[in-house]
Amino acid sequence: MATVTLEQISKAFGATFAVKDFSATIADGEFVTFLGPSGCGKTTCLRMVAGFIDPTRGRVSIGARVVSDPERKIAVPPEERGVGMVFQSYAVWPHMTVFANVAYPLKIKSVSKEEQRQRVGRALELMKMSDLADRFPHQLSGGQQQRVALARALVMNPQVLLLDEPLSNLDAKLREEMRLELKQLQKQTGVTIIFVTHDQMEAMVMADRIVVMNAGIIQQIGAPREIYLKPANRFVGEFIGVANFLSGRRRGDGFALAASPQIVLPFQPPAALTSDALVMMVRPQDIALHPSQGQLAAQVAQKMFVGDATEYFVSVGGETLRVRGAPREDYAVGATVHLTISAGQFFQ
Amino acid sequence: MKRLRLNSGQATLAFAVLVLTILVVYPLAQLVYQSIQYNQQWSLQSYLAAMTSESNLLALRHSLEVSLAAMLGSTVLGTFLAWLIARTDLPGRNFFRTAFVLPFLIPPFIGALAWLQILGPVGYLNKFLMTLTGASEPFWNIYGPAGIVLVMMLHEYPTVFISVLGGLERMNPELEEAAQISGGRIFRVMRDVTLPLMMPTIAAGALLVFITDIANFGVPAILGFSENYYVLTTQIYNVITRSTQPNSLNIAAAMSILLALVSGLGIFLQRFYLSNKEFAVISGKSMQPNVVKLGAHRYWLFALALTLFVIATVAPLVAILLTALVRAYGLPPLPENLTLQNFYDVLMLNQSSRRGIVNSLGLAVTAATIISLLSAFIAYIIVKTKMRGRALLDFISNAPYTLPGTVVALAMILAWLKPLPLIDFRLYNTIWILLVAYVARYLAFGVRTAAGSLAQVHSSLEEAARISGAGWLQSFRDIVIPLIRPGLFAGWFLVFIPCLRELTISALLWSTRNETIGVVVFNLQQSGNTSASAALAVIMIAVLLIANLITRRLTGGKLGY
């Protein structure tokens, strides 16, 4: 297995940068997710690791081997990189059986027929597809096709496995199943995985570390917990999970809301933030509701019962906050509730 | 008071059925009927005569040989060129994308005429090479099977080119990338993934070429007659026009049905490949496929592509233009030999060529207009109703175009030879039989485009008109027709252009005073007046080019080349 190192890579299409100064090291056996909205450059990054796109600048290494370095005119083609890849459309070849699909990488390497049978058998077994070896792709469901694509990517024991939004074409239930299976698979094989997705839930559940991207630039790299609890900037906070943003300014050792300066929340912005106007991010679950006691009073503007909670939109001094109440609590629209904020984070 | 109201839907269906019966069903039924008549009695003697005659068997063999060879050539050429455009970094790809389709603009029999000017016994290239080498014999004589194959191949490769190019461009590039990441080098990927996935497309294109070539009349007529080299279409033409034996029309009918069967087999196989949905490789997203970097090979491949363009399109056009401009056929195209006299002759002096131009334009406009109106009704029944038998309607309206033109022409002769009952008017030997035949032949073009437009018109639009109080016919007139007008319009041009360039059917149905341009070009050539025939051919190409440009302009580039 191998480390993947991306050093200062950029990809320009004409004058615009699809990816700019992307640096990340993916450790041996790590599961890293590239996460971001569509068009943020995450797929471009993945395809630069695969070798389908050559970076304009920077260096890509797989293990000790430099595979892309335009300065030194190194551009190892995809077929020589020894990585496995699962495509968004699965790209299972419709003119070959399941067996032939999975055996193809071995066939190219001129592996003996006997060994092909063994290794394909193992890969299919791993994907619980053994009994479908003789089927053609059009006889398979989407989930099964995806397993074929995975088996094909794994059969040559790649150092690195690249996954390009492989779950996005599956239905919700199957997607959840595959998440767990992919996780399981990585434990079994120890392969280094780079996984591209725009689904933050998927990234949280599966990744050891997440690389959050926006407009071609890395916003934050960190473990899911860290990204969620300590987003590096407002974009990350907003993109991952649900968040309220309150504008205001420093007032003594508190934070005064811009919309109604008489309300001062008991949180002191860190001294490192020098700007006067600040934004405080508060997750809905960090706000407690109480009928009579709290830091500040609010009016219920809207409510939605979602089963495991009731989601409220409440107005506080001109701002609307999203809050979660326990399912058995019930506040009527128009009622006054009292909020207690237990945590928050400041951005400039 | 209760008024008797005819169900307008049923009335439309009855109208469509009546029209199609007159145009298509009756003539084809006559053809079948006459093929099983001999000496005015039921008999299979015609088939026996058709299949035991040595010259007929030879013609069948020639047809198969020539069409298969041309199919092979067109397929290899078309596939290779499509690959070059879709999957390499060849310079000038955008230019070639258009340039490689241009042979479609030249009617095949004009192409044959043009190649006679290049490689005929006194063709420019032959003369040039003879002067160069001092040889006394022409370098290569284009008359005969090899020449027929060459011209057919150069004319039909765009069929394969277009479909394979489309297939390659719509193919999901991830399928190829998956093979590449599996360790396959680019040519291995082409062999193992790209080519097998394109096979159904290539095969369907190839079969379409075969069907077109086996039905072709003009090329083997121009390049085969003088060598006594006959294929099925020209052999049937001979039997109809030259044979004086009794029952010759019956034998010709039997031969036509054999021709239709061979062609039908091709069509069946083609549909089979096209319906093979298991190889669905079309992706929704458009991604840049991987291209082969040609490196140093790009120079000679560019030269090759340019040469092919020159051979397929530029050379025939230049050759025929030169012949049209030269004072007398056979003189070298030197400045002192150039003249516009030939154009003056065909446009001003020669009455038959003047009539041909007028007749063809009149026929094309009339046929296109009639078809546009008819196809709105027929397409409506096929697309928008659940009436029983609508699939049959579709099939029948397609038949005259799918069948070889020679077969359709003979069916028309047999159907309209006798005077019509009641009015005692004979269509045969008048311009009207040409009109009926053209309408039948190209009806499919109109129906197809109208059906395409109709499928886009959501039925709720019509229902909204009905709920507002409009009757069926009223909503058809006020809502449906205006919405599909662009489609009908496009269909008009799709019919107009092929009518202008028609030869196969006209060659069998024309009569004195009722010539078409194609027929006059052909007759001038056959009677040895090469200069005049070339001049008229140039005029024909010019008219076609203009019509094509108008089509492109009016349809925003969707139709035309």
Tab-separated table of C-alpha atoms in Angstrom, chain B residues 69-83 153 157 160 202 206:
chain	number	residue	atom	x	y	z
B	69	ALA	CA	-17.025	-4.786	-51.850
B	70	ALA	CA	-18.253	-1.187	-51.687
B	71	MET	CA	-19.754	-1.849	-48.252
B	72	LEU	CA	-16.441	-3.160	-46.988
B	73	GLY	CA	-14.547	-0.194	-48.393
B	74	SER	CA	-17.033	2.366	-47.077
B	75	THR	CA	-17.032	0.739	-43.648
B	76	VAL	CA	-13.270	0.634	-43.239
B	77	LEU	CA	-12.877	4.160	-44.587
B	78	GLY	CA	-15.808	5.624	-42.642
B	79	THR	CA	-14.814	3.970	-39.366
B	80	PHE	CA	-11.184	4.985	-39.688
B	81	LEU	CA	-12.052	8.590	-40.477
B	82	ALA	CA	-14.581	8.751	-37.631
B	83	TRP	CA	-11.931	7.491	-35.240
B	153	MET	CA	-17.481	3.560	-51.802
B	157	TYR	CA	-18.570	6.081	-46.659
B	160	VAL	CA	-20.676	4.911	-41.714
B	202	ILE	CA	-20.484	-0.094	-37.363
B	206	ALA	CA	-22.327	-1.075	-43.031
